[in-house]
Amino acid sequence: MIKLQSIYGITRKKLETYFEGIGDKKYRATQIYEWLYRNKVKSFDDMTNLKKDLIEKLKEDFTFDDIKLVIKQEDELTSKYLFELNDKHRIEAVLMRHDYGNSICISSQIGCNMGCAFCQSGRLKKIRDLTVSEMLLQVMRVEEDIKERISHVVIMGIGEPFDNYDNVIDFVRIINDPFSLAIGVRHITVSTCGIVPKIYKLADENLDINLAISLHAPNNELRSKIMRINNAYPLEEVMKAVKDYIDKTNRRVTFEYIMLSGVNDTKECALELVSLVKGLNAYVNLIPYNETENIEFKRSKTSQITEFYDILKKNNVTSTIRKEFGSNVSAACGQLRAENIEGEI
Ligand code: SAH
């Protein structure tokens, strides 16, 4: 029997099993989903088509979790939200308004243990994984705030999603559920620094969401210098797993590549990157580095980024330069949170 779990964090399938377990009907799970995600009620008492004793039973077994909005910072196209969890820890989510819809970048952990040299999030060691409901509530509370639908979700905020794999997968199943937020798998992206066994696992989930790999360097020597995870899972293993993902899902994979001045933005790096990804059903997203305090890396000059991009293009590697969102609202990973923690001291 499931005990005192958040009602938001539970997939419809698991909820069906729960109802069967208490001798009720499976379809109750769908009823509950409609109350939660269509009617957006915030208490079992508002589920008016349920009998009183069932409501009491649900209250015994489930809670209605929430997260509290602490600060919102906005510019024209980006809003950054800082939320406080029940145990007072703080996490952030970023809303981006694209011409194709509203997209949210959510956090998957409090802190991060991956320790990438250029990343602010990694400065705070992981305190704990986020629960499924804490991930879901980031989407729901931002939707509530803007009074509009969110059509795209990227799991690219603070944390390493594949270090919280099971919760992330349940979260994806819930937001994808037609009776919940109904966000299509093609509108859901998970980004990983390259935890190889989980790339294989995701390929077998039958989920077909977008996979983004934080590559950031075209060879092991450089990658190990800026991304500690490369010591555990070197490039050749990451690439093998990515090929497997593409073969099994037929989905195009994204390689993220932050442009760090004088580190990974040379012509040689561009050519090495070409040989690494050429022929794969993949594309490279070049990301201008968002400079952060206390970290010495600098963003590549625009001319350097364009030159890098041209080399990829000339060699038939599909690539884009990421449009910048939110540098005014500290939207790079971990920045808003970091500023506010520093502000508190
Ligand atoms: N842990 C996951 C997801 C969170 S990080 C991952 O590594 O993919 C999301 C992306 O932002 C990663 O590609 C990360 O390398 C990148 N990133 C981190 N700090 C950044 C910064 N200051 N500017 C630009 N991108 C950054």
mmCIF file of C-alpha atoms and ligand atoms in Angstrom:
data_model
loop_
_atom_site.group_PDB
_atom_site.id
_atom_site.type_symbol
_atom_site.label_atom_id
_atom_site.label_comp_id
_atom_site.label_asym_id
_atom_site.label_seq_id
_atom_site.Cartn_x
_atom_site.Cartn_y
_atom_site.Cartn_z
ATOM 1 C CA MET A 1 0.000 0.000 0.000
ATOM 2 C CA ILE A 2 1.233 3.446 -0.923
ATOM 3 C CA LYS A 3 1.425 5.677 2.146
ATOM 4 C CA LEU A 4 1.311 9.447 2.267
ATOM 5 C CA GLN A 5 2.656 10.165 -1.127
ATOM 6 C CA SER A 6 1.894 13.345 -3.008
ATOM 7 C CA ILE A 7 -1.132 12.913 -5.206
ATOM 8 C CA TYR A 8 0.673 14.861 -7.950
ATOM 9 C CA GLY A 9 3.626 12.543 -8.107
ATOM 10 C CA ILE A 10 1.864 9.399 -9.136
ATOM 11 C CA THR A 11 1.422 8.073 -12.667
ATOM 12 C CA ARG A 12 -2.089 7.124 -13.752
ATOM 13 C CA LYS A 13 -0.998 3.510 -14.061
ATOM 14 C CA LYS A 14 0.248 3.431 -10.454
ATOM 15 C CA LEU A 15 -2.940 5.159 -9.330
ATOM 16 C CA GLU A 16 -4.994 2.482 -11.093
ATOM 17 C CA THR A 17 -3.055 -0.184 -9.210
ATOM 18 C CA TYR A 18 -3.772 1.700 -5.991
ATOM 19 C CA PHE A 19 -7.523 1.775 -6.637
ATOM 20 C CA GLU A 20 -7.590 -1.911 -7.512
ATOM 21 C CA GLY A 21 -5.643 -2.536 -4.331
ATOM 22 C CA ILE A 22 -8.341 -0.899 -2.209
ATOM 23 C CA GLY A 23 -11.077 -2.806 -4.042
ATOM 24 C CA ASP A 24 -12.233 0.109 -6.167
ATOM 25 C CA LYS A 25 -12.379 0.607 -9.942
ATOM 26 C CA LYS A 26 -9.437 1.458 -12.192
ATOM 27 C CA TYR A 27 -11.275 4.345 -13.829
ATOM 28 C CA ARG A 28 -11.114 6.305 -10.573
ATOM 29 C CA ALA A 29 -7.515 7.122 -11.487
ATOM 30 C CA THR A 30 -8.700 8.966 -14.590
ATOM 31 C CA GLN A 31 -11.348 10.764 -12.528
ATOM 32 C CA ILE A 32 -8.693 11.951 -10.092
ATOM 33 C CA TYR A 33 -6.474 13.050 -12.979
ATOM 34 C CA GLU A 34 -9.299 15.137 -14.389
ATOM 35 C CA TRP A 35 -9.800 16.845 -11.043
ATOM 36 C CA LEU A 36 -6.114 17.512 -10.606
ATOM 37 C CA TYR A 37 -5.074 18.552 -14.071
ATOM 38 C CA ARG A 38 -8.261 19.717 -15.841
ATOM 39 C CA ASN A 39 -10.143 21.303 -12.978
ATOM 40 C CA LYS A 40 -6.984 22.027 -10.999
ATOM 41 C CA VAL A 41 -8.565 21.495 -7.589
ATOM 42 C CA LYS A 42 -6.288 21.746 -4.582
ATOM 43 C CA SER A 43 -8.133 19.513 -2.133
ATOM 44 C CA PHE A 44 -9.846 16.133 -2.128
ATOM 45 C CA ASP A 45 -12.995 17.795 -0.746
ATOM 46 C CA ASP A 46 -13.409 19.570 -4.079
ATOM 47 C CA MET A 47 -13.641 16.265 -5.961
ATOM 48 C CA THR A 48 -17.403 16.388 -5.808
ATOM 49 C CA ASN A 49 -18.191 13.183 -7.698
ATOM 50 C CA LEU A 50 -16.385 11.028 -5.129
ATOM 51 C CA LYS A 51 -18.107 9.458 -2.130
ATOM 52 C CA LYS A 52 -17.274 10.846 1.301
ATOM 53 C CA ASP A 53 -15.570 7.678 2.584
ATOM 54 C CA LEU A 54 -13.376 7.494 -0.516
ATOM 55 C CA ILE A 55 -12.354 11.116 0.030
ATOM 56 C CA GLU A 56 -11.413 10.251 3.622
ATOM 57 C CA LYS A 57 -9.409 7.249 2.435
ATOM 58 C CA LEU A 58 -7.541 9.378 -0.131
ATOM 59 C CA LYS A 59 -6.737 11.928 2.558
ATOM 60 C CA GLU A 60 -5.229 9.143 4.641
ATOM 61 C CA ASP A 61 -3.043 7.868 1.820
ATOM 62 C CA PHE A 62 -2.062 10.993 -0.105
ATOM 63 C CA THR A 63 -1.039 14.574 0.483
ATOM 64 C CA PHE A 64 -1.518 17.671 -1.621
ATOM 65 C CA ASP A 65 2.028 18.966 -1.897
ATOM 66 C CA ASP A 66 2.780 22.462 -3.050
ATOM 67 C CA ILE A 67 5.784 24.649 -3.773
ATOM 68 C CA LYS A 68 5.908 28.345 -2.942
ATOM 69 C CA LEU A 69 6.896 31.078 -5.368
ATOM 70 C CA VAL A 70 9.573 33.248 -3.717
ATOM 71 C CA ILE A 71 10.873 35.508 -6.488
ATOM 72 C CA LYS A 72 10.087 36.031 -10.113
ATOM 73 C CA GLN A 73 12.419 37.971 -12.400
ATOM 74 C CA GLU A 74 11.316 38.890 -15.880
ATOM 75 C CA ASP A 75 12.529 40.351 -19.087
ATOM 76 C CA GLU A 76 10.640 40.469 -22.353
ATOM 77 C CA LEU A 77 10.856 36.805 -23.289
ATOM 78 C CA THR A 78 12.049 35.080 -20.144
ATOM 79 C CA SER A 79 10.753 34.699 -16.596
ATOM 80 C CA LYS A 80 12.794 33.083 -13.937
ATOM 81 C CA TYR A 81 11.015 31.569 -10.947
ATOM 82 C CA LEU A 82 12.564 30.767 -7.602
ATOM 83 C CA PHE A 83 10.451 28.291 -5.616
ATOM 84 C CA GLU A 84 10.689 27.192 -2.014
ATOM 85 C CA LEU A 85 9.996 23.544 -1.204
ATOM 86 C CA ASN A 86 8.405 22.173 1.962
ATOM 87 C CA ASP A 87 11.795 21.602 3.544
ATOM 88 C CA LYS A 88 12.761 25.245 2.744
ATOM 89 C CA HIS A 89 15.242 24.382 0.004
ATOM 90 C CA ARG A 90 15.015 26.514 -3.095
ATOM 91 C CA ILE A 91 14.911 25.555 -6.743
ATOM 92 C CA GLU A 92 14.502 27.454 -9.961
ATOM 93 C CA ALA A 93 12.589 27.140 -13.206
ATOM 94 C CA VAL A 94 12.782 29.318 -16.304
ATOM 95 C CA LEU A 95 9.925 30.128 -18.653
ATOM 96 C CA MET A 96 10.805 31.064 -22.219
ATOM 97 C CA ARG A 97 8.307 32.514 -24.627
ATOM 98 C CA HIS A 98 9.033 31.219 -28.111
ATOM 99 C CA ASP A 99 7.035 31.870 -31.255
ATOM 100 C CA TYR A 100 6.054 28.174 -31.186
ATOM 101 C CA GLY A 101 4.760 28.283 -27.597
ATOM 102 C CA ASN A 102 5.707 28.525 -23.941
ATOM 103 C CA SER A 103 8.633 26.411 -22.889
ATOM 104 C CA ILE A 104 9.755 25.729 -19.336
ATOM 105 C CA CYS A 105 13.155 24.612 -18.145
ATOM 106 C CA ILE A 106 12.799 22.734 -14.864
ATOM 107 C CA SER A 107 15.231 21.577 -12.187
ATOM 108 C CA SER A 108 15.553 17.906 -11.301
ATOM 109 C CA GLN A 109 17.689 18.031 -8.140
ATOM 110 C CA ILE A 110 18.642 20.402 -5.336
ATOM 111 C CA GLY A 111 22.253 21.063 -6.254
ATOM 112 C CA CYS A 112 24.270 18.778 -8.505
ATOM 113 C CA ASN A 113 27.122 16.331 -8.015
ATOM 114 C CA MET A 114 28.450 16.321 -11.557
ATOM 115 C CA GLY A 115 30.940 19.124 -10.897
ATOM 116 C CA CYS A 116 31.314 20.556 -14.416
ATOM 117 C CA ALA A 117 33.973 23.267 -14.175
ATOM 118 C CA PHE A 118 31.981 25.980 -15.965
ATOM 119 C CA CYS A 119 28.634 25.444 -14.243
ATOM 120 C CA GLN A 120 27.237 27.394 -11.316
ATOM 121 C CA SER A 121 24.823 24.616 -10.278
ATOM 122 C CA GLY A 122 27.650 22.281 -9.447
ATOM 123 C CA ARG A 123 29.003 24.694 -6.857
ATOM 124 C CA LEU A 124 26.296 23.444 -4.554
ATOM 125 C CA LYS A 125 26.626 19.716 -3.950
ATOM 126 C CA LYS A 126 23.498 17.699 -4.350
ATOM 127 C CA ILE A 127 21.301 17.906 -1.275
ATOM 128 C CA ARG A 128 18.628 15.581 -2.593
ATOM 129 C CA ASP A 129 16.691 14.520 -5.668
ATOM 130 C CA LEU A 130 13.472 16.328 -6.448
ATOM 131 C CA THR A 131 10.334 14.262 -6.093
ATOM 132 C CA VAL A 132 8.054 13.717 -9.069
ATOM 133 C CA SER A 133 5.540 16.164 -7.635
ATOM 134 C CA GLU A 134 8.179 18.854 -7.108
ATOM 135 C CA MET A 135 9.072 18.641 -10.794
ATOM 136 C CA LEU A 136 5.429 18.603 -11.863
ATOM 137 C CA LEU A 137 4.506 21.527 -9.619
ATOM 138 C CA GLN A 138 7.159 23.707 -11.284
ATOM 139 C CA VAL A 139 5.208 23.320 -14.526
ATOM 140 C CA MET A 140 1.783 23.677 -12.915
ATOM 141 C CA ARG A 141 2.578 26.724 -10.803
ATOM 142 C CA VAL A 142 4.185 28.573 -13.707
ATOM 143 C CA GLU A 143 1.149 27.772 -15.885
ATOM 144 C CA GLU A 144 -1.047 29.074 -13.105
ATOM 145 C CA ASP A 145 1.031 32.242 -12.906
ATOM 146 C CA ILE A 146 0.921 33.042 -16.628
ATOM 147 C CA LYS A 147 -2.622 31.731 -17.137
ATOM 148 C CA GLU A 148 -1.488 30.090 -20.349
ATOM 149 C CA ARG A 149 -0.604 26.602 -21.376
ATOM 150 C CA ILE A 150 2.991 25.429 -21.356
ATOM 151 C CA SER A 151 3.604 23.390 -24.492
ATOM 152 C CA HIS A 152 7.273 22.441 -24.142
ATOM 153 C CA VAL A 153 9.277 21.110 -21.205
ATOM 154 C CA VAL A 154 13.049 20.831 -21.019
ATOM 155 C CA ILE A 155 14.695 19.099 -18.082
ATOM 156 C CA MET A 156 17.799 21.235 -18.188
ATOM 157 C CA GLY A 157 17.694 23.276 -14.993
ATOM 158 C CA ILE A 158 19.667 22.518 -11.858
ATOM 159 C CA GLY A 159 20.638 18.894 -11.415
ATOM 160 C CA GLU A 160 21.506 15.872 -13.499
ATOM 161 C CA PRO A 161 18.214 14.252 -14.551
ATOM 162 C CA PHE A 162 19.820 10.838 -15.101
ATOM 163 C CA ASP A 163 21.054 10.916 -11.498
ATOM 164 C CA ASN A 164 17.333 11.022 -10.556
ATOM 165 C CA TYR A 165 16.253 8.727 -13.344
ATOM 166 C CA ASP A 166 13.131 6.997 -11.994
ATOM 167 C CA ASN A 167 11.500 10.208 -10.790
ATOM 168 C CA VAL A 168 12.297 11.962 -14.059
ATOM 169 C CA ILE A 169 10.711 9.136 -16.071
ATOM 170 C CA ASP A 170 7.537 9.176 -13.935
ATOM 171 C CA PHE A 171 7.428 12.965 -14.334
ATOM 172 C CA VAL A 172 7.691 12.602 -18.104
ATOM 173 C CA ARG A 173 4.952 9.948 -18.167
ATOM 174 C CA ILE A 174 2.651 12.197 -16.155
ATOM 175 C CA ILE A 175 3.119 15.386 -18.214
ATOM 176 C CA ASN A 176 2.737 13.314 -21.389
ATOM 177 C CA ASP A 177 -0.518 11.687 -20.186
ATOM 178 C CA PRO A 178 -3.530 12.893 -22.230
ATOM 179 C CA PHE A 179 -5.525 13.194 -18.999
ATOM 180 C CA SER A 180 -2.810 15.292 -17.385
ATOM 181 C CA LEU A 181 -0.870 18.090 -19.137
ATOM 182 C CA ALA A 182 -0.830 16.225 -22.468
ATOM 183 C CA ILE A 183 2.589 17.504 -23.523
ATOM 184 C CA GLY A 184 3.717 15.500 -26.544
ATOM 185 C CA VAL A 185 6.932 13.486 -26.323
ATOM 186 C CA ARG A 186 8.381 15.549 -29.148
ATOM 187 C CA HIS A 187 7.942 18.603 -26.941
ATOM 188 C CA ILE A 188 9.831 17.092 -24.005
ATOM 189 C CA THR A 189 13.634 17.224 -23.834
ATOM 190 C CA VAL A 190 15.947 15.718 -21.273
ATOM 191 C CA SER A 191 19.547 16.875 -21.116
ATOM 192 C CA THR A 192 22.338 14.807 -19.615
ATOM 193 C CA CYS A 193 26.040 15.269 -19.082
ATOM 194 C CA GLY A 194 26.393 11.689 -20.333
ATOM 195 C CA ILE A 195 25.477 9.016 -17.792
ATOM 196 C CA VAL A 196 25.830 6.159 -20.228
ATOM 197 C CA PRO A 197 23.774 3.338 -18.623
ATOM 198 C CA LYS A 198 20.783 5.667 -18.393
ATOM 199 C CA ILE A 199 21.043 6.591 -22.082
ATOM 200 C CA TYR A 200 20.633 2.872 -22.879
ATOM 201 C CA LYS A 201 17.798 2.625 -20.395
ATOM 202 C CA LEU A 202 15.936 5.578 -21.872
ATOM 203 C CA ALA A 203 16.174 4.001 -25.330
ATOM 204 C CA ASP A 204 14.167 1.049 -23.968
ATOM 205 C CA GLU A 205 11.434 3.083 -22.235
ATOM 206 C CA ASN A 206 9.401 3.488 -25.412
ATOM 207 C CA LEU A 207 9.078 7.161 -24.643
ATOM 208 C CA ASP A 208 10.753 8.742 -27.682
ATOM 209 C CA ILE A 209 11.410 12.082 -25.996
ATOM 210 C CA ASN A 210 14.195 14.360 -27.223
ATOM 211 C CA LEU A 211 17.597 13.543 -25.847
ATOM 212 C CA ALA A 212 20.237 16.256 -25.513
ATOM 213 C CA ILE A 213 23.819 15.432 -24.607
ATOM 214 C CA SER A 214 26.051 18.054 -23.005
ATOM 215 C CA LEU A 215 29.131 17.366 -25.069
ATOM 216 C CA HIS A 216 31.110 20.612 -24.743
ATOM 217 C CA ALA A 217 34.379 19.105 -26.001
ATOM 218 C CA PRO A 218 35.341 16.916 -28.985
ATOM 219 C CA ASN A 219 38.026 14.777 -27.305
ATOM 220 C CA ASN A 220 38.563 13.001 -24.000
ATOM 221 C CA GLU A 221 41.505 15.088 -22.880
ATOM 222 C CA LEU A 222 39.626 18.363 -23.038
ATOM 223 C CA ARG A 223 36.295 16.946 -21.952
ATOM 224 C CA SER A 224 37.781 15.374 -18.826
ATOM 225 C CA LYS A 225 39.277 18.737 -17.927
ATOM 226 C CA ILE A 226 35.934 20.537 -17.914
ATOM 227 C CA MET A 227 33.511 17.676 -17.175
ATOM 228 C CA ARG A 228 34.427 15.243 -14.428
ATOM 229 C CA ILE A 229 31.806 12.754 -15.609
ATOM 230 C CA ASN A 230 34.009 12.057 -18.647
ATOM 231 C CA ASN A 231 36.367 10.086 -16.408
ATOM 232 C CA ALA A 232 33.567 7.669 -15.609
ATOM 233 C CA TYR A 233 31.995 7.639 -19.084
ATOM 234 C CA PRO A 234 34.454 8.697 -21.782
ATOM 235 C CA LEU A 235 33.372 10.057 -25.150
ATOM 236 C CA GLU A 236 33.538 6.781 -27.084
ATOM 237 C CA GLU A 237 31.088 5.188 -24.634
ATOM 238 C CA VAL A 238 28.771 8.188 -24.777
ATOM 239 C CA MET A 239 28.817 8.102 -28.589
ATOM 240 C CA LYS A 240 28.095 4.365 -28.647
ATOM 241 C CA ALA A 241 25.102 4.861 -26.366
ATOM 242 C CA VAL A 242 23.856 7.786 -28.455
ATOM 243 C CA LYS A 243 24.032 5.645 -31.613
ATOM 244 C CA ASP A 244 22.011 2.984 -29.839
ATOM 245 C CA TYR A 245 19.420 5.616 -28.833
ATOM 246 C CA ILE A 246 19.128 6.872 -32.408
ATOM 247 C CA ASP A 247 18.854 3.322 -33.809
ATOM 248 C CA LYS A 248 16.180 2.285 -31.350
ATOM 249 C CA THR A 249 14.060 5.435 -31.319
ATOM 250 C CA ASN A 250 14.685 6.931 -34.740
ATOM 251 C CA ARG A 251 14.921 10.270 -32.974
ATOM 252 C CA ARG A 252 17.428 12.961 -33.760
ATOM 253 C CA VAL A 253 19.767 13.638 -30.842
ATOM 254 C CA THR A 254 21.053 17.088 -29.899
ATOM 255 C CA PHE A 255 24.632 17.739 -28.867
ATOM 256 C CA GLU A 256 24.994 20.839 -26.728
ATOM 257 C CA TYR A 257 28.275 22.631 -27.035
ATOM 258 C CA ILE A 258 28.950 25.712 -24.890
ATOM 259 C CA MET A 259 31.435 28.057 -26.476
ATOM 260 C CA LEU A 260 34.227 28.794 -23.980
ATOM 261 C CA SER A 261 36.743 31.337 -25.158
ATOM 262 C CA GLY A 262 40.162 29.811 -25.866
ATOM 263 C CA VAL A 263 39.106 26.458 -24.420
ATOM 264 C CA ASN A 264 36.936 24.567 -26.910
ATOM 265 C CA ASP A 265 36.238 27.113 -29.646
ATOM 266 C CA THR A 266 39.236 26.674 -31.946
ATOM 267 C CA LYS A 267 39.177 25.537 -35.595
ATOM 268 C CA GLU A 268 40.832 22.284 -34.541
ATOM 269 C CA CYS A 269 38.038 21.629 -32.066
ATOM 270 C CA ALA A 270 35.450 22.330 -34.763
ATOM 271 C CA LEU A 271 37.088 19.826 -37.116
ATOM 272 C CA GLU A 272 37.377 17.217 -34.375
ATOM 273 C CA LEU A 273 33.727 17.741 -33.579
ATOM 274 C CA VAL A 274 32.881 17.193 -37.236
ATOM 275 C CA SER A 275 34.573 13.794 -37.267
ATOM 276 C CA LEU A 276 32.918 12.840 -33.998
ATOM 277 C CA VAL A 277 29.314 13.497 -35.045
ATOM 278 C CA LYS A 278 29.402 13.288 -38.836
ATOM 279 C CA GLY A 279 26.857 10.918 -40.333
ATOM 280 C CA LEU A 280 24.819 10.661 -37.136
ATOM 281 C CA ASN A 281 21.169 11.671 -37.020
ATOM 282 C CA ALA A 282 22.072 14.503 -34.714
ATOM 283 C CA TYR A 283 22.660 18.207 -34.628
ATOM 284 C CA VAL A 284 24.916 20.492 -32.676
ATOM 285 C CA ASN A 285 23.546 23.366 -30.632
ATOM 286 C CA LEU A 286 26.246 25.960 -30.086
ATOM 287 C CA ILE A 287 25.564 27.817 -26.852
ATOM 288 C CA PRO A 288 27.175 31.164 -26.070
ATOM 289 C CA TYR A 289 28.521 30.708 -22.528
ATOM 290 C CA ASN A 290 26.654 32.688 -19.921
ATOM 291 C CA GLU A 291 29.429 34.102 -17.798
ATOM 292 C CA THR A 292 28.961 33.617 -14.064
ATOM 293 C CA GLU A 293 30.605 35.174 -11.080
ATOM 294 C CA ASN A 294 33.402 33.199 -9.414
ATOM 295 C CA ILE A 295 33.995 31.133 -12.536
ATOM 296 C CA GLU A 296 36.893 32.143 -14.725
ATOM 297 C CA PHE A 297 35.596 30.897 -18.087
ATOM 298 C CA LYS A 298 34.759 33.522 -20.689
ATOM 299 C CA ARG A 299 32.264 33.465 -23.510
ATOM 300 C CA SER A 300 33.703 33.107 -27.022
ATOM 301 C CA LYS A 301 33.560 36.156 -29.239
ATOM 302 C CA THR A 302 30.636 36.202 -31.629
ATOM 303 C CA SER A 303 33.048 36.079 -34.587
ATOM 304 C CA GLN A 304 34.626 32.916 -33.136
ATOM 305 C CA ILE A 305 31.240 31.294 -32.688
ATOM 306 C CA THR A 306 30.291 32.135 -36.271
ATOM 307 C CA GLU A 307 33.570 30.751 -37.591
ATOM 308 C CA PHE A 308 33.036 27.525 -35.622
ATOM 309 C CA TYR A 309 29.496 27.302 -36.930
ATOM 310 C CA ASP A 310 30.689 27.804 -40.525
ATOM 311 C CA ILE A 311 33.165 24.933 -40.232
ATOM 312 C CA LEU A 312 30.416 22.609 -39.039
ATOM 313 C CA LYS A 313 28.131 23.755 -41.808
ATOM 314 C CA LYS A 314 30.767 23.403 -44.523
ATOM 315 C CA ASN A 315 31.273 19.827 -43.369
ATOM 316 C CA ASN A 316 27.565 19.005 -43.456
ATOM 317 C CA VAL A 317 27.036 18.919 -39.716
ATOM 318 C CA THR A 318 23.670 20.456 -38.914
ATOM 319 C CA SER A 319 24.073 23.086 -36.286
ATOM 320 C CA THR A 320 22.388 26.082 -34.703
ATOM 321 C CA ILE A 321 23.612 28.918 -32.530
ATOM 322 C CA ARG A 322 21.324 29.108 -29.535
ATOM 323 C CA LYS A 323 19.273 32.234 -29.323
ATOM 324 C CA GLU A 324 20.027 33.803 -26.028
ATOM 325 C CA PHE A 325 17.395 33.906 -23.415
ATOM 326 C CA GLY A 326 17.470 35.497 -20.073
ATOM 327 C CA SER A 327 21.011 36.676 -19.492
ATOM 328 C CA ASN A 328 19.366 39.669 -17.764
ATOM 329 C CA VAL A 329 17.485 37.443 -15.364
ATOM 330 C CA SER A 330 20.384 35.186 -14.392
ATOM 331 C CA ALA A 331 18.857 32.380 -16.368
ATOM 332 C CA ALA A 332 21.959 30.257 -16.715
ATOM 333 C CA CYS A 333 21.901 27.175 -14.549
ATOM 334 C CA GLY A 334 21.933 27.914 -10.875
ATOM 335 C CA GLN A 335 22.491 31.622 -11.179
ATOM 336 C CA LEU A 336 19.321 33.027 -9.634
ATOM 337 C CA ARG A 337 19.502 30.593 -6.787
ATOM 338 C CA ALA A 338 23.158 31.356 -6.200
ATOM 339 C CA GLU A 339 22.538 35.100 -6.140
ATOM 340 C CA ASN A 340 19.817 34.714 -3.593
ATOM 341 C CA ILE A 341 21.802 32.465 -1.353
ATOM 342 C CA GLU A 342 24.677 34.941 -1.452
ATOM 343 C CA GLY A 343 22.169 37.712 -0.768
ATOM 344 C CA GLU A 344 21.038 35.942 2.383
ATOM 345 C CA ILE A 345 24.454 35.615 3.939
HETATM 346 N N1 SAH B 1 22.966 18.081 -15.945
HETATM 347 C C1 SAH B 1 22.327 18.195 -17.222
HETATM 348 C C2 SAH B 1 21.245 19.238 -17.282
HETATM 349 C C3 SAH B 1 21.465 20.546 -16.583
HETATM 350 S S1 SAH B 1 22.645 21.680 -17.274
HETATM 351 C C4 SAH B 1 23.343 18.385 -18.317
HETATM 352 O O1 SAH B 1 24.526 18.463 -18.008
HETATM 353 O O2 SAH B 1 22.982 18.382 -19.483
HETATM 354 C C5 SAH B 1 21.909 22.273 -18.749
HETATM 355 C C6 SAH B 1 22.917 22.749 -19.785
HETATM 356 O O3 SAH B 1 23.427 24.041 -19.449
HETATM 357 C C7 SAH B 1 24.113 21.851 -19.923
HETATM 358 O O4 SAH B 1 24.437 21.677 -21.272
HETATM 359 C C8 SAH B 1 25.172 22.654 -19.198
HETATM 360 O O5 SAH B 1 26.447 22.244 -19.576
HETATM 361 C C9 SAH B 1 24.825 24.058 -19.613
HETATM 362 N N2 SAH B 1 25.392 25.144 -18.817
HETATM 363 C C10 SAH B 1 25.806 25.120 -17.528
HETATM 364 N N3 SAH B 1 26.273 26.325 -17.160
HETATM 365 C C11 SAH B 1 26.143 27.133 -18.230
HETATM 366 C C12 SAH B 1 26.456 28.506 -18.486
HETATM 367 N N4 SAH B 1 26.971 29.277 -17.545
HETATM 368 N N5 SAH B 1 26.196 28.999 -19.726
HETATM 369 C C13 SAH B 1 25.658 28.227 -20.679
HETATM 370 N N6 SAH B 1 25.337 26.938 -20.497
HETATM 371 C C14 SAH B 1 25.595 26.385 -19.296
#
